[in-house]
Amino acid sequence: RTALLPLVTLTLLVVGVASAGEFQLVHLPHARCLDGSPAAYYIAPNSSSTQWVIWLQGGGACESLADCEYRATTDLGSSTKYATSISLPQGMLSSSPDANPDLYTWNRVFVPYCSGDLWSGTAGTAMNPWTATTTAHTSGSWTGYFQGHSILVDLHAHLLTNAARVTDAVLTGCSAGGIGTILNCDWFSGMFKDQPSRVACRPEAGWFGLEQEVYPDWVVGVSDPDPRKLGATNWTQHIGINWSEPYQACRADVASGRISFRHCAGQLTGPQFCCSAPPAVYAYSKTRMFVSENTADAYQVYDSNGCPGAANQCQASLQDSNTTRYWQYIQSTIAGSLVSDVMNGPKNLTDGLFAPACLEHCMPHWQGVALQGKTDQQAFGDW
């Protein structure tokens, strides 16, 4: 039911509360949110530190043009209502030496998610990425800026290039932020290639894109026509994800026939689009990575796959045999992939894994659940 790799244990986190107002808002000069407002970040700086931890906020992806248009009126698509300072939950961004003994003196950065594109887009102008060949709704005249990756490029140019010296840098985040961490990991590491820096990435709750039957099909024994849920995200092929070297390397191997994926037919760019799934990108990444993932990921059980109930009603779900068997089925797909790709993958001597079998999405406690006697925070400290 659990797995903790004695590999490299990297930084684990749940974003969380420092002293009030400790993180100050800084707007970026170039990158934009969906609505065209300037993207931004919050920072709790330490001028005497050469170590940086950067957290990418989660928040799903646009499900349709209408959904993106709505997001652009909220903090998930606009910076117009961002507070000038914030406090965050206890965890890797905490300033408490008790709650965060290994990172509390680092420069700590929180990057709000306002692009709706899983931190992948580089579109230079406002656009509608949905076309008649995508499955999401296309009607409407709204256009938006899909610049998730561009936000990180601007962040690095604005923040880290001015740092006199960087000895340690960690990119991390949960959910959409976890997916973004995997997609951007090698790029992030490459930004420090001219410095003797230790760079690592820690995706949390970002292990999406596996073959999973949705609950309504699974419970009656009908095959899911889109078990990888590609129909919900194939619009991202239009927003400029080709900057990713792992993605391109995977695409080349699919095109040459060296590898293949099941259930990838019918995508706009062919079966190569499966290379954008986090496990596929991970397999081609070169940077050290610690994967933090609840193997019974509640979001994948209830939201992605339509299992009835709510993630906070675990006790009720245990009394429904179908529900219980279903989240055990999802747990088996995630755990099986983590064992195959991380524990037994080509980077098993450098990478790490913290994978409790909890029916939750993001890791709720930095110093909570223990695997082999170690909490998230202790595992990171040992690394």
PDB file of N, CA and C in Angstrom, residues 183-279:
ATOM      1  N   LEU A 183       6.853  19.115 -16.534  1.00  0.00           N
ATOM      2  CA  LEU A 183       7.042  19.635 -17.885  1.00  0.00           C
ATOM      3  C   LEU A 183       8.222  20.596 -17.973  1.00  0.00           C
ATOM      4  N   ASN A 184       8.443  21.383 -16.930  1.00  0.00           N
ATOM      5  CA  ASN A 184       9.462  22.431 -16.969  1.00  0.00           C
ATOM      6  C   ASN A 184      10.779  22.045 -16.303  1.00  0.00           C
ATOM      7  N   CYS A 185      10.878  20.840 -15.779  1.00  0.00           N
ATOM      8  CA  CYS A 185      12.019  20.481 -14.940  1.00  0.00           C
ATOM      9  C   CYS A 185      13.356  20.604 -15.671  1.00  0.00           C
ATOM     10  N   ASP A 186      13.492  19.986 -16.841  1.00  0.00           N
ATOM     11  CA  ASP A 186      14.770  20.051 -17.552  1.00  0.00           C
ATOM     12  C   ASP A 186      15.085  21.467 -18.002  1.00  0.00           C
ATOM     13  N   TRP A 187      14.069  22.191 -18.415  1.00  0.00           N
ATOM     14  CA  TRP A 187      14.303  23.598 -18.780  1.00  0.00           C
ATOM     15  C   TRP A 187      14.814  24.371 -17.564  1.00  0.00           C
ATOM     16  N   PHE A 188      14.186  24.179 -16.422  1.00  0.00           N
ATOM     17  CA  PHE A 188      14.573  24.870 -15.195  1.00  0.00           C
ATOM     18  C   PHE A 188      16.022  24.560 -14.852  1.00  0.00           C
ATOM     19  N   SER A 189      16.397  23.293 -14.925  1.00  0.00           N
ATOM     20  CA  SER A 189      17.778  22.907 -14.637  1.00  0.00           C
ATOM     21  C   SER A 189      18.746  23.571 -15.609  1.00  0.00           C
ATOM     22  N   GLY A 190      18.346  23.657 -16.875  1.00  0.00           N
ATOM     23  CA  GLY A 190      19.218  24.257 -17.878  1.00  0.00           C
ATOM     24  C   GLY A 190      19.508  25.721 -17.637  1.00  0.00           C
ATOM     25  N   MET A 191      18.641  26.392 -16.894  1.00  0.00           N
ATOM     26  CA  MET A 191      18.867  27.806 -16.601  1.00  0.00           C
ATOM     27  C   MET A 191      20.041  28.023 -15.650  1.00  0.00           C
ATOM     28  N   PHE A 192      20.539  26.944 -15.040  1.00  0.00           N
ATOM     29  CA  PHE A 192      21.644  27.064 -14.087  1.00  0.00           C
ATOM     30  C   PHE A 192      22.898  26.331 -14.568  1.00  0.00           C
ATOM     31  N   LYS A 193      22.949  25.993 -15.841  1.00  0.00           N
ATOM     32  CA  LYS A 193      24.062  25.186 -16.338  1.00  0.00           C
ATOM     33  C   LYS A 193      25.401  25.913 -16.260  1.00  0.00           C
ATOM     34  N   ASP A 194      25.381  27.242 -16.175  1.00  0.00           N
ATOM     35  CA  ASP A 194      26.629  27.999 -16.088  1.00  0.00           C
ATOM     36  C   ASP A 194      27.066  28.228 -14.640  1.00  0.00           C
ATOM     37  N   GLN A 195      26.306  27.704 -13.686  1.00  0.00           N
ATOM     38  CA  GLN A 195      26.658  27.836 -12.276  1.00  0.00           C
ATOM     39  C   GLN A 195      26.785  26.448 -11.655  1.00  0.00           C
ATOM     40  N   PRO A 196      27.647  26.299 -10.672  1.00  0.00           N
ATOM     41  CA  PRO A 196      27.763  24.993  -9.992  1.00  0.00           C
ATOM     42  C   PRO A 196      26.613  24.786  -9.014  1.00  0.00           C
ATOM     43  N   SER A 197      25.399  24.786  -9.550  1.00  0.00           N
ATOM     44  CA  SER A 197      24.208  24.719  -8.709  1.00  0.00           C
ATOM     45  C   SER A 197      23.686  23.292  -8.606  1.00  0.00           C
ATOM     46  N   ARG A 198      23.100  22.978  -7.467  1.00  0.00           N
ATOM     47  CA  ARG A 198      22.358  21.729  -7.304  1.00  0.00           C
ATOM     48  C   ARG A 198      20.897  22.043  -7.590  1.00  0.00           C
ATOM     49  N   VAL A 199      20.374  21.438  -8.637  1.00  0.00           N
ATOM     50  CA  VAL A 199      19.016  21.724  -9.083  1.00  0.00           C
ATOM     51  C   VAL A 199      18.195  20.443  -9.027  1.00  0.00           C
ATOM     52  N   ALA A 200      16.989  20.546  -8.542  1.00  0.00           N
ATOM     53  CA  ALA A 200      16.115  19.380  -8.462  1.00  0.00           C
ATOM     54  C   ALA A 200      14.668  19.845  -8.592  1.00  0.00           C
ATOM     55  N   CYS A 201      13.798  18.905  -8.934  1.00  0.00           N
ATOM     56  CA  CYS A 201      12.380  19.201  -9.081  1.00  0.00           C
ATOM     57  C   CYS A 201      11.559  18.245  -8.239  1.00  0.00           C
ATOM     58  N   ARG A 202      10.449  18.728  -7.728  1.00  0.00           N
ATOM     59  CA  ARG A 202       9.595  17.910  -6.892  1.00  0.00           C
ATOM     60  C   ARG A 202       8.125  18.086  -7.250  1.00  0.00           C
ATOM     61  N   PRO A 203       7.658  17.300  -8.217  1.00  0.00           N
ATOM     62  CA  PRO A 203       6.240  17.351  -8.560  1.00  0.00           C
ATOM     63  C   PRO A 203       5.386  16.641  -7.516  1.00  0.00           C
ATOM     64  N   GLU A 204       4.303  17.270  -7.132  1.00  0.00           N
ATOM     65  CA  GLU A 204       3.372  16.686  -6.171  1.00  0.00           C
ATOM     66  C   GLU A 204       1.995  16.563  -6.820  1.00  0.00           C
ATOM     67  N   ALA A 205       1.404  15.376  -6.734  1.00  0.00           N
ATOM     68  CA  ALA A 205       0.058  15.126  -7.276  1.00  0.00           C
ATOM     69  C   ALA A 205      -0.041  15.530  -8.743  1.00  0.00           C
ATOM     70  N   GLY A 206       1.003  15.234  -9.509  1.00  0.00           N
ATOM     71  CA  GLY A 206       1.016  15.590 -10.920  1.00  0.00           C
ATOM     72  C   GLY A 206       1.108  14.405 -11.859  1.00  0.00           C
ATOM     73  N   TRP A 207       0.914  13.188 -11.331  1.00  0.00           N
ATOM     74  CA  TRP A 207       1.123  11.976 -12.137  1.00  0.00           C
ATOM     75  C   TRP A 207      -0.170  11.619 -12.878  1.00  0.00           C
ATOM     76  N   PHE A 208      -0.495  12.415 -13.888  1.00  0.00           N
ATOM     77  CA  PHE A 208      -1.705  12.237 -14.677  1.00  0.00           C
ATOM     78  C   PHE A 208      -1.364  11.611 -16.036  1.00  0.00           C
ATOM     79  N   GLY A 209      -2.404  11.246 -16.794  1.00  0.00           N
ATOM     80  CA  GLY A 209      -2.215  10.752 -18.151  1.00  0.00           C
ATOM     81  C   GLY A 209      -2.113   9.252 -18.284  1.00  0.00           C
ATOM     82  N   LEU A 210      -2.434   8.515 -17.210  1.00  0.00           N
ATOM     83  CA  LEU A 210      -2.409   7.057 -17.275  1.00  0.00           C
ATOM     84  C   LEU A 210      -3.711   6.535 -17.887  1.00  0.00           C
ATOM     85  N   GLU A 211      -3.682   5.299 -18.330  1.00  0.00           N
ATOM     86  CA  GLU A 211      -4.895   4.664 -18.845  1.00  0.00           C
ATOM     87  C   GLU A 211      -5.798   4.283 -17.666  1.00  0.00           C
ATOM     88  N   GLN A 212      -6.942   4.955 -17.555  1.00  0.00           N
ATOM     89  CA  GLN A 212      -7.885   4.704 -16.471  1.00  0.00           C
ATOM     90  C   GLN A 212      -9.309   4.776 -17.018  1.00  0.00           C
ATOM     91  N   GLU A 213     -10.061   3.734 -16.820  1.00  0.00           N
ATOM     92  CA  GLU A 213     -11.460   3.725 -17.234  1.00  0.00           C
ATOM     93  C   GLU A 213     -12.261   4.653 -16.309  1.00  0.00           C
ATOM     94  N   VAL A 214     -13.105   5.491 -16.880  1.00  0.00           N
ATOM     95  CA  VAL A 214     -13.959   6.331 -16.039  1.00  0.00           C
ATOM     96  C   VAL A 214     -14.957   5.443 -15.288  1.00  0.00           C
ATOM     97  N   TYR A 215     -15.379   5.898 -14.125  1.00  0.00           N
ATOM     98  CA  TYR A 215     -16.233   5.073 -13.265  1.00  0.00           C
ATOM     99  C   TYR A 215     -17.513   4.596 -13.953  1.00  0.00           C
ATOM    100  N   PRO A 216     -18.254   5.463 -14.676  1.00  0.00           N
ATOM    101  CA  PRO A 216     -19.499   4.978 -15.294  1.00  0.00           C
ATOM    102  C   PRO A 216     -19.275   3.828 -16.278  1.00  0.00           C
ATOM    103  N   ASP A 217     -18.128   3.823 -16.984  1.00  0.00           N
ATOM    104  CA  ASP A 217     -17.822   2.716 -17.892  1.00  0.00           C
ATOM    105  C   ASP A 217     -17.302   1.503 -17.122  1.00  0.00           C
ATOM    106  N   TRP A 218     -16.421   1.768 -16.163  1.00  0.00           N
ATOM    107  CA  TRP A 218     -15.801   0.683 -15.403  1.00  0.00           C
ATOM    108  C   TRP A 218     -16.832  -0.143 -14.649  1.00  0.00           C
ATOM    109  N   VAL A 219     -17.813   0.516 -14.045  1.00  0.00           N
ATOM    110  CA  VAL A 219     -18.758  -0.180 -13.179  1.00  0.00           C
ATOM    111  C   VAL A 219     -19.690  -1.102 -13.965  1.00  0.00           C
ATOM    112  N   VAL A 220     -19.849  -0.844 -15.285  1.00  0.00           N
ATOM    113  CA  VAL A 220     -20.701  -1.718 -16.104  1.00  0.00           C
ATOM    114  C   VAL A 220     -19.888  -2.536 -17.097  1.00  0.00           C
ATOM    115  N   GLY A 221     -18.547  -2.421 -17.011  1.00  0.00           N
ATOM    116  CA  GLY A 221     -17.686  -3.232 -17.854  1.00  0.00           C
ATOM    117  C   GLY A 221     -17.588  -2.787 -19.293  1.00  0.00           C
ATOM    118  N   VAL A 222     -17.806  -1.499 -19.554  1.00  0.00           N
ATOM    119  CA  VAL A 222     -17.696  -0.949 -20.907  1.00  0.00           C
ATOM    120  C   VAL A 222     -16.347  -0.263 -21.061  1.00  0.00           C
ATOM    121  N   SER A 223     -15.699  -0.407 -22.207  1.00  0.00           N
ATOM    122  CA  SER A 223     -14.399   0.205 -22.437  1.00  0.00           C
ATOM    123  C   SER A 223     -14.534   1.720 -22.578  1.00  0.00           C
ATOM    124  N   ASP A 224     -13.646   2.441 -21.943  1.00  0.00           N
ATOM    125  CA  ASP A 224     -13.584   3.891 -22.044  1.00  0.00           C
ATOM    126  C   ASP A 224     -12.897   4.252 -23.363  1.00  0.00           C
ATOM    127  N   PRO A 225     -13.522   5.035 -24.240  1.00  0.00           N
ATOM    128  CA  PRO A 225     -12.885   5.368 -25.515  1.00  0.00           C
ATOM    129  C   PRO A 225     -11.704   6.317 -25.384  1.00  0.00           C
ATOM    130  N   ASP A 226     -11.577   6.994 -24.254  1.00  0.00           N
ATOM    131  CA  ASP A 226     -10.476   7.942 -24.060  1.00  0.00           C
ATOM    132  C   ASP A 226      -9.903   7.767 -22.658  1.00  0.00           C
ATOM    133  N   PRO A 227      -9.295   6.613 -22.364  1.00  0.00           N
ATOM    134  CA  PRO A 227      -8.854   6.345 -20.988  1.00  0.00           C
ATOM    135  C   PRO A 227      -7.727   7.263 -20.511  1.00  0.00           C
ATOM    136  N   ARG A 228      -7.025   7.912 -21.429  1.00  0.00           N
ATOM    137  CA  ARG A 228      -5.962   8.845 -21.024  1.00  0.00           C
ATOM    138  C   ARG A 228      -6.469  10.275 -20.849  1.00  0.00           C
ATOM    139  N   LYS A 229      -7.755  10.514 -21.114  1.00  0.00           N
ATOM    140  CA  LYS A 229      -8.379  11.837 -20.979  1.00  0.00           C
ATOM    141  C   LYS A 229      -7.726  12.860 -21.888  1.00  0.00           C
ATOM    142  N   LEU A 230      -7.280  12.429 -23.051  1.00  0.00           N
ATOM    143  CA  LEU A 230      -6.610  13.338 -23.971  1.00  0.00           C
ATOM    144  C   LEU A 230      -7.574  14.343 -24.588  1.00  0.00           C
ATOM    145  N   GLY A 231      -8.839  13.957 -24.708  1.00  0.00           N
ATOM    146  CA  GLY A 231      -9.809  14.863 -25.296  1.00  0.00           C
ATOM    147  C   GLY A 231      -9.957  16.159 -24.533  1.00  0.00           C
ATOM    148  N   ALA A 232      -9.672  16.123 -23.226  1.00  0.00           N
ATOM    149  CA  ALA A 232      -9.832  17.321 -22.400  1.00  0.00           C
ATOM    150  C   ALA A 232      -8.667  18.292 -22.552  1.00  0.00           C
ATOM    151  N   THR A 233      -7.542  17.817 -23.054  1.00  0.00           N
ATOM    152  CA  THR A 233      -6.347  18.684 -23.104  1.00  0.00           C
ATOM    153  C   THR A 233      -5.715  18.787 -24.482  1.00  0.00           C
ATOM    154  N   ASN A 234      -6.328  18.203 -25.514  1.00  0.00           N
ATOM    155  CA  ASN A 234      -5.636  18.251 -26.800  1.00  0.00           C
ATOM    156  C   ASN A 234      -5.566  19.655 -27.399  1.00  0.00           C
ATOM    157  N   TRP A 235      -6.328  20.592 -26.837  1.00  0.00           N
ATOM    158  CA  TRP A 235      -6.204  21.982 -27.282  1.00  0.00           C
ATOM    159  C   TRP A 235      -4.839  22.579 -26.968  1.00  0.00           C
ATOM    160  N   THR A 236      -4.135  22.003 -25.981  1.00  0.00           N
ATOM    161  CA  THR A 236      -2.828  22.554 -25.613  1.00  0.00           C
ATOM    162  C   THR A 236      -1.789  22.351 -26.706  1.00  0.00           C
ATOM    163  N   GLN A 237      -2.096  21.548 -27.712  1.00  0.00           N
ATOM    164  CA  GLN A 237      -1.165  21.382 -28.820  1.00  0.00           C
ATOM    165  C   GLN A 237      -0.995  22.663 -29.629  1.00  0.00           C
ATOM    166  N   HIS A 238      -1.889  23.631 -29.421  1.00  0.00           N
ATOM    167  CA  HIS A 238      -1.847  24.865 -30.208  1.00  0.00           C
ATOM    168  C   HIS A 238      -1.130  26.013 -29.496  1.00  0.00           C
ATOM    169  N   ILE A 239      -0.642  25.803 -28.286  1.00  0.00           N
ATOM    170  CA  ILE A 239      -0.155  26.951 -27.510  1.00  0.00           C
ATOM    171  C   ILE A 239       1.355  26.962 -27.325  1.00  0.00           C
ATOM    172  N   GLY A 240       2.075  26.094 -28.062  1.00  0.00           N
ATOM    173  CA  GLY A 240       3.526  26.209 -28.087  1.00  0.00           C
ATOM    174  C   GLY A 240       4.283  25.380 -27.082  1.00  0.00           C
ATOM    175  N   ILE A 241       3.946  24.088 -26.940  1.00  0.00           N
ATOM    176  CA  ILE A 241       4.635  23.226 -25.980  1.00  0.00           C
ATOM    177  C   ILE A 241       5.946  22.667 -26.539  1.00  0.00           C
ATOM    178  N   ASN A 242       6.276  22.980 -27.784  1.00  0.00           N
ATOM    179  CA  ASN A 242       7.448  22.374 -28.430  1.00  0.00           C
ATOM    180  C   ASN A 242       8.780  22.806 -27.831  1.00  0.00           C
ATOM    181  N   TRP A 243       8.781  23.711 -26.870  1.00  0.00           N
ATOM    182  CA  TRP A 243      10.013  24.117 -26.201  1.00  0.00           C
ATOM    183  C   TRP A 243      10.587  22.994 -25.327  1.00  0.00           C
ATOM    184  N   SER A 244       9.786  21.980 -24.991  1.00  0.00           N
ATOM    185  CA  SER A 244      10.195  20.929 -24.051  1.00  0.00           C
ATOM    186  C   SER A 244      11.062  19.879 -24.743  1.00  0.00           C
ATOM    187  N   GLU A 245      12.309  19.748 -24.339  1.00  0.00           N
ATOM    188  CA  GLU A 245      13.211  18.754 -24.933  1.00  0.00           C
ATOM    189  C   GLU A 245      12.769  17.324 -24.647  1.00  0.00           C
ATOM    190  N   PRO A 246      12.345  16.976 -23.424  1.00  0.00           N
ATOM    191  CA  PRO A 246      11.847  15.608 -23.201  1.00  0.00           C
ATOM    192  C   PRO A 246      10.642  15.288 -24.088  1.00  0.00           C
ATOM    193  N   TYR A 247       9.749  16.238 -24.250  1.00  0.00           N
ATOM    194  CA  TYR A 247       8.577  16.044 -25.107  1.00  0.00           C
ATOM    195  C   TYR A 247       9.010  15.774 -26.546  1.00  0.00           C
ATOM    196  N   GLN A 248       9.953  16.546 -27.026  1.00  0.00           N
ATOM    197  CA  GLN A 248      10.419  16.367 -28.408  1.00  0.00           C
ATOM    198  C   GLN A 248      11.158  15.045 -28.574  1.00  0.00           C
ATOM    199  N   ALA A 249      11.945  14.651 -27.582  1.00  0.00           N
ATOM    200  CA  ALA A 249      12.670  13.377 -27.671  1.00  0.00           C
ATOM    201  C   ALA A 249      11.692  12.209 -27.706  1.00  0.00           C
ATOM    202  N   CYS A 250      10.649  12.279 -26.894  1.00  0.00           N
ATOM    203  CA  CYS A 250       9.622  11.235 -26.892  1.00  0.00           C
ATOM    204  C   CYS A 250       8.899  11.195 -28.233  1.00  0.00           C
ATOM    205  N   ARG A 251       8.532  12.346 -28.768  1.00  0.00           N
ATOM    206  CA  ARG A 251       7.852  12.406 -30.062  1.00  0.00           C
ATOM    207  C   ARG A 251       8.696  11.761 -31.160  1.00  0.00           C
ATOM    208  N   ALA A 252       9.996  12.011 -31.123  1.00  0.00           N
ATOM    209  CA  ALA A 252      10.875  11.431 -32.136  1.00  0.00           C
ATOM    210  C   ALA A 252      10.876   9.912 -32.052  1.00  0.00           C
ATOM    211  N   ASP A 253      10.864   9.389 -30.828  1.00  0.00           N
ATOM    212  CA  ASP A 253      10.856   7.932 -30.660  1.00  0.00           C
ATOM    213  C   ASP A 253       9.526   7.322 -31.100  1.00  0.00           C
ATOM    214  N   VAL A 254       8.431   8.033 -30.875  1.00  0.00           N
ATOM    215  CA  VAL A 254       7.133   7.533 -31.350  1.00  0.00           C
ATOM    216  C   VAL A 254       7.088   7.544 -32.873  1.00  0.00           C
ATOM    217  N   ALA A 255       7.580   8.642 -33.473  1.00  0.00           N
ATOM    218  CA  ALA A 255       7.563   8.754 -34.933  1.00  0.00           C
ATOM    219  C   ALA A 255       8.419   7.684 -35.599  1.00  0.00           C
ATOM    220  N   SER A 256       9.520   7.313 -34.947  1.00  0.00           N
ATOM    221  CA  SER A 256      10.424   6.319 -35.523  1.00  0.00           C
ATOM    222  C   SER A 256       9.960   4.887 -35.254  1.00  0.00           C
ATOM    223  N   GLY A 257       8.953   4.732 -34.394  1.00  0.00           N
ATOM    224  CA  GLY A 257       8.474   3.405 -34.047  1.00  0.00           C
ATOM    225  C   GLY A 257       9.228   2.761 -32.905  1.00  0.00           C
ATOM    226  N   ARG A 258      10.163   3.476 -32.296  1.00  0.00           N
ATOM    227  CA  ARG A 258      10.941   2.909 -31.197  1.00  0.00           C
ATOM    228  C   ARG A 258      10.070   2.635 -29.981  1.00  0.00           C
ATOM    229  N   ILE A 259       9.089   3.496 -29.730  1.00  0.00           N
ATOM    230  CA  ILE A 259       8.140   3.281 -28.647  1.00  0.00           C
ATOM    231  C   ILE A 259       6.737   3.524 -29.182  1.00  0.00           C
ATOM    232  N   SER A 260       5.740   3.081 -28.452  1.00  0.00           N
ATOM    233  CA  SER A 260       4.356   3.337 -28.833  1.00  0.00           C
ATOM    234  C   SER A 260       3.504   3.404 -27.573  1.00  0.00           C
ATOM    235  N   PHE A 261       2.381   4.087 -27.675  1.00  0.00           N
ATOM    236  CA  PHE A 261       1.430   4.199 -26.574  1.00  0.00           C
ATOM    237  C   PHE A 261       0.078   3.666 -27.037  1.00  0.00           C
ATOM    238  N   ARG A 262      -0.612   3.017 -26.158  1.00  0.00           N
ATOM    239  CA  ARG A 262      -1.972   2.592 -26.466  1.00  0.00           C
ATOM    240  C   ARG A 262      -2.942   3.767 -26.273  1.00  0.00           C
ATOM    241  N   HIS A 263      -4.039   3.729 -26.985  1.00  0.00           N
ATOM    242  CA  HIS A 263      -5.118   4.703 -26.853  1.00  0.00           C
ATOM    243  C   HIS A 263      -4.648   6.132 -27.110  1.00  0.00           C
ATOM    244  N   CYS A 264      -3.862   6.302 -28.144  1.00  0.00           N
ATOM    245  CA  CYS A 264      -3.390   7.642 -28.503  1.00  0.00           C
ATOM    246  C   CYS A 264      -3.805   8.038 -29.914  1.00  0.00           C
ATOM    247  N   ALA A 265      -4.558   7.205 -30.592  1.00  0.00           N
ATOM    248  CA  ALA A 265      -4.982   7.520 -31.951  1.00  0.00           C
ATOM    249  C   ALA A 265      -5.988   8.663 -31.946  1.00  0.00           C
ATOM    250  N   GLY A 266      -6.053   9.379 -33.072  1.00  0.00           N
ATOM    251  CA  GLY A 266      -7.053  10.419 -33.231  1.00  0.00           C
ATOM    252  C   GLY A 266      -6.675  11.768 -32.670  1.00  0.00           C
ATOM    253  N   GLN A 267      -5.482  11.932 -32.146  1.00  0.00           N
ATOM    254  CA  GLN A 267      -5.066  13.229 -31.643  1.00  0.00           C
ATOM    255  C   GLN A 267      -4.645  14.135 -32.799  1.00  0.00           C
ATOM    256  N   LEU A 268      -4.666  15.437 -32.560  1.00  0.00           N
ATOM    257  CA  LEU A 268      -4.423  16.389 -33.636  1.00  0.00           C
ATOM    258  C   LEU A 268      -3.050  16.218 -34.268  1.00  0.00           C
ATOM    259  N   THR A 269      -2.079  15.867 -33.471  1.00  0.00           N
ATOM    260  CA  THR A 269      -0.730  15.665 -33.999  1.00  0.00           C
ATOM    261  C   THR A 269      -0.350  14.192 -34.002  1.00  0.00           C
ATOM    262  N   GLY A 270      -1.352  13.326 -33.972  1.00  0.00           N
ATOM    263  CA  GLY A 270      -1.085  11.905 -34.006  1.00  0.00           C
ATOM    264  C   GLY A 270      -0.773  11.349 -32.628  1.00  0.00           C
ATOM    265  N   PRO A 271      -0.341  10.083 -32.577  1.00  0.00           N
ATOM    266  CA  PRO A 271      -0.088   9.434 -31.280  1.00  0.00           C
ATOM    267  C   PRO A 271       1.044  10.077 -30.492  1.00  0.00           C
ATOM    268  N   GLN A 272       1.831  10.937 -31.135  1.00  0.00           N
ATOM    269  CA  GLN A 272       2.917  11.613 -30.421  1.00  0.00           C
ATOM    270  C   GLN A 272       2.408  12.509 -29.300  1.00  0.00           C
ATOM    271  N   PHE A 273       1.118  12.889 -29.342  1.00  0.00           N
ATOM    272  CA  PHE A 273       0.618  13.781 -28.296  1.00  0.00           C
ATOM    273  C   PHE A 273       0.657  13.112 -26.933  1.00  0.00           C
ATOM    274  N   CYS A 274       0.655  11.783 -26.894  1.00  0.00           N
ATOM    275  CA  CYS A 274       0.767  11.102 -25.603  1.00  0.00           C
ATOM    276  C   CYS A 274       2.084  11.440 -24.908  1.00  0.00           C
ATOM    277  N   CYS A 275       3.036  11.952 -25.662  1.00  0.00           N
ATOM    278  CA  CYS A 275       4.329  12.337 -25.077  1.00  0.00           C
ATOM    279  C   CYS A 275       4.198  13.536 -24.143  1.00  0.00           C
ATOM    280  N   SER A 276       3.063  14.233 -24.166  1.00  0.00           N
ATOM    281  CA  SER A 276       2.885  15.365 -23.263  1.00  0.00           C
ATOM    282  C   SER A 276       2.396  14.939 -21.886  1.00  0.00           C
ATOM    283  N   ALA A 277       2.042  13.658 -21.713  1.00  0.00           N
ATOM    284  CA  ALA A 277       1.604  13.170 -20.401  1.00  0.00           C
ATOM    285  C   ALA A 277       2.774  13.182 -19.425  1.00  0.00           C
ATOM    286  N   PRO A 278       2.560  13.567 -18.177  1.00  0.00           N
ATOM    287  CA  PRO A 278       3.662  13.655 -17.206  1.00  0.00           C
ATOM    288  C   PRO A 278       4.536  12.409 -17.106  1.00  0.00           C
ATOM    289  N   PRO A 279       3.985  11.179 -17.043  1.00  0.00           N
ATOM    290  CA  PRO A 279       4.885  10.020 -16.968  1.00  0.00           C
ATOM    291  C   PRO A 279       5.797   9.890 -18.185  1.00  0.00           C
TER     292      PRO A 279
END
